[in-house]
Amino acid sequence: MTETTYQPVVAWSKPEQERAGTPLLVLFHGYGSHEQDLMGLVPGLPEEFTVAAVRAPVAMGPGFTWFPLMHEPDFSVDKVTKAVSDVVTWLDSVKGQHSSVSVLGFSMGMAVATSVLRHRPEEIAAVVGLSGFAVPADGNGFFRDDAVKAIKPPVFWGRDQEDPVITADKIEFTHEWANEHVDLTKVLYSGIGHGINAQELSHVKEFLTYKVLNVR
């Protein structure tokens, strides 16, 4: 019996024949959403990137989730690492044709993006986290935070201090983790709540241009 490679549902910004040699930016949506949700960001991102938006694996209401919410009884770090392992397996199947790999996550998607970084820090050029958080490792060896700290990869974290969704404990942990382990660009936006505005998207474009496209 042959082992099949995990193949998530993916929305692409470029047709397959135009992807070779381009930098890849992988988008991870939030809880209860889907792969098309963040594709609206593409016109505001650097055109050099091939953008791939990945659908989370677990059906949830009208959309999908990567893992249970952290306050729910069936949440576990193992469920986070399972979802991220599957993403990394898929990444391994596509990364060879790209000049670099960066990741962007919104809300729970930021937890996925930062977890991909923490598992494969040598392979991720940059991380963008929007209105989201990172998950505590709880001693799980999947998260190679010492290797992340040695590299200090560039991470952009944008959020509204009045975000009504992401709880204070998640923000506190993410601050502590990011300040210790990565080269952090943190920007606060007032009035966006749990969302993204044009100013933030322009900052993301600048960040990716400076930290990925202009690094040779």
mmCIF file of N, CA, C and O in Angstrom, residues 8 12-14 17 33 46 51 55 77 90 95 97 100 106 125 145 147 155 159 182 189 201 207 216:
data_model
loop_
_atom_site.group_PDB
_atom_site.id
_atom_site.type_symbol
_atom_site.label_atom_id
_atom_site.label_comp_id
_atom_site.label_asym_id
_atom_site.label_seq_id
_atom_site.Cartn_x
_atom_site.Cartn_y
_atom_site.Cartn_z
ATOM 1 N N PRO A 8 -4.296 19.357 0.531
ATOM 2 C CA PRO A 8 -5.409 20.212 0.936
ATOM 3 C C PRO A 8 -6.026 20.926 -0.267
ATOM 4 O O PRO A 8 -5.458 20.944 -1.358
ATOM 5 N N TRP A 12 -4.949 29.330 -5.732
ATOM 6 C CA TRP A 12 -3.689 29.898 -6.213
ATOM 7 C C TRP A 12 -3.928 31.230 -6.916
ATOM 8 O O TRP A 12 -4.926 31.394 -7.614
ATOM 9 N N SER A 13 -2.977 32.148 -6.794
ATOM 10 C CA SER A 13 -3.083 33.450 -7.456
ATOM 11 C C SER A 13 -2.550 33.419 -8.883
ATOM 12 O O SER A 13 -2.857 34.307 -9.676
ATOM 13 N N LYS A 14 -1.724 32.431 -9.200
ATOM 14 C CA LYS A 14 -1.133 32.330 -10.532
ATOM 15 C C LYS A 14 -1.375 30.920 -11.081
ATOM 16 O O LYS A 14 -1.371 29.954 -10.315
ATOM 17 N N GLN A 17 1.791 27.266 -14.675
ATOM 18 C CA GLN A 17 2.914 27.523 -15.575
ATOM 19 C C GLN A 17 3.633 28.844 -15.269
ATOM 20 O O GLN A 17 4.714 29.093 -15.807
ATOM 21 N N SER A 33 -13.671 29.830 8.642
ATOM 22 C CA SER A 33 -13.611 30.469 7.334
ATOM 23 C C SER A 33 -13.169 29.448 6.282
ATOM 24 O O SER A 33 -13.323 28.248 6.477
ATOM 25 N N PRO A 46 2.683 42.237 -2.892
ATOM 26 C CA PRO A 46 3.637 42.372 -3.994
ATOM 27 C C PRO A 46 3.336 41.367 -5.107
ATOM 28 O O PRO A 46 3.155 40.178 -4.859
ATOM 29 N N VAL A 51 0.752 33.428 -4.578
ATOM 30 C CA VAL A 51 0.006 33.285 -3.331
ATOM 31 C C VAL A 51 -0.816 32.000 -3.376
ATOM 32 O O VAL A 51 -1.496 31.729 -4.373
ATOM 33 N N ARG A 55 -7.020 25.639 2.637
ATOM 34 C CA ARG A 55 -8.216 25.371 3.438
ATOM 35 C C ARG A 55 -7.860 24.536 4.658
ATOM 36 O O ARG A 55 -7.140 23.532 4.558
ATOM 37 N N VAL A 77 -2.483 20.485 22.097
ATOM 38 C CA VAL A 77 -1.343 20.876 21.279
ATOM 39 C C VAL A 77 -1.123 19.843 20.171
ATOM 40 O O VAL A 77 -0.711 20.187 19.058
ATOM 41 N N TRP A 90 2.364 19.110 2.712
ATOM 42 C CA TRP A 90 1.966 19.717 1.442
ATOM 43 C C TRP A 90 3.027 20.704 0.951
ATOM 44 O O TRP A 90 3.394 20.705 -0.233
ATOM 45 N N LYS A 95 7.330 23.401 -2.520
ATOM 46 C CA LYS A 95 8.317 24.463 -2.258
ATOM 47 C C LYS A 95 9.488 24.442 -3.238
ATOM 48 O O LYS A 95 10.114 25.482 -3.478
ATOM 49 N N GLN A 97 9.745 24.445 -6.358
ATOM 50 C CA GLN A 97 9.690 25.290 -7.553
ATOM 51 C C GLN A 97 9.700 26.785 -7.221
ATOM 52 O O GLN A 97 9.623 27.621 -8.127
ATOM 53 N N SER A 100 11.530 31.103 -2.463
ATOM 54 C CA SER A 100 11.447 31.193 -1.004
ATOM 55 C C SER A 100 10.019 30.880 -0.590
ATOM 56 O O SER A 100 9.111 30.848 -1.436
ATOM 57 N N PHE A 106 -4.286 34.850 9.397
ATOM 58 C CA PHE A 106 -5.230 35.740 10.064
ATOM 59 C C PHE A 106 -5.891 34.993 11.211
ATOM 60 O O PHE A 106 -6.355 33.865 11.045
ATOM 61 N N ALA A 125 11.006 32.287 5.037
ATOM 62 C CA ALA A 125 11.683 33.577 4.854
ATOM 63 C C ALA A 125 11.105 34.661 5.746
ATOM 64 O O ALA A 125 11.834 35.507 6.273
ATOM 65 N N ASP A 145 11.742 26.039 19.065
ATOM 66 C CA ASP A 145 11.890 27.459 19.372
ATOM 67 C C ASP A 145 13.342 27.883 19.564
ATOM 68 O O ASP A 145 13.691 29.044 19.283
ATOM 69 N N ALA A 147 15.816 26.842 17.786
ATOM 70 C CA ALA A 147 16.301 27.064 16.417
ATOM 71 C C ALA A 147 15.747 28.362 15.851
ATOM 72 O O ALA A 147 16.445 29.083 15.128
ATOM 73 N N VAL A 155 9.210 38.716 11.537
ATOM 74 C CA VAL A 155 7.781 38.477 11.764
ATOM 75 C C VAL A 155 7.074 39.826 11.877
ATOM 76 O O VAL A 155 7.503 40.691 12.637
ATOM 77 N N ARG A 159 -2.315 44.258 14.792
ATOM 78 C CA ARG A 159 -3.533 43.987 15.548
ATOM 79 C C ARG A 159 -4.111 45.286 16.088
ATOM 80 O O ARG A 159 -3.449 46.322 16.099
ATOM 81 N N VAL A 182 12.006 36.164 17.698
ATOM 82 C CA VAL A 182 11.998 36.616 16.303
ATOM 83 C C VAL A 182 12.390 38.088 16.193
ATOM 84 O O VAL A 182 12.464 38.812 17.187
ATOM 85 N N TYR A 189 -3.260 49.012 15.175
ATOM 86 C CA TYR A 189 -4.201 49.752 14.340
ATOM 87 C C TYR A 189 -5.469 49.977 15.141
ATOM 88 O O TYR A 189 -6.086 49.014 15.606
ATOM 89 N N LEU A 201 -2.629 46.515 5.250
ATOM 90 C CA LEU A 201 -2.232 45.766 4.057
ATOM 91 C C LEU A 201 -1.048 46.445 3.363
ATOM 92 O O LEU A 201 -0.145 45.756 2.865
ATOM 93 N N PHE A 207 6.576 45.306 4.203
ATOM 94 C CA PHE A 207 7.333 44.327 4.983
ATOM 95 C C PHE A 207 7.826 43.189 4.092
ATOM 96 O O PHE A 207 9.011 42.821 4.120
ATOM 97 N N ARG A 216 18.942 39.492 -0.794
ATOM 98 C CA ARG A 216 19.672 38.641 -1.741
ATOM 99 C C ARG A 216 21.000 38.216 -1.141
ATOM 100 O O ARG A 216 21.648 38.980 -0.461
#
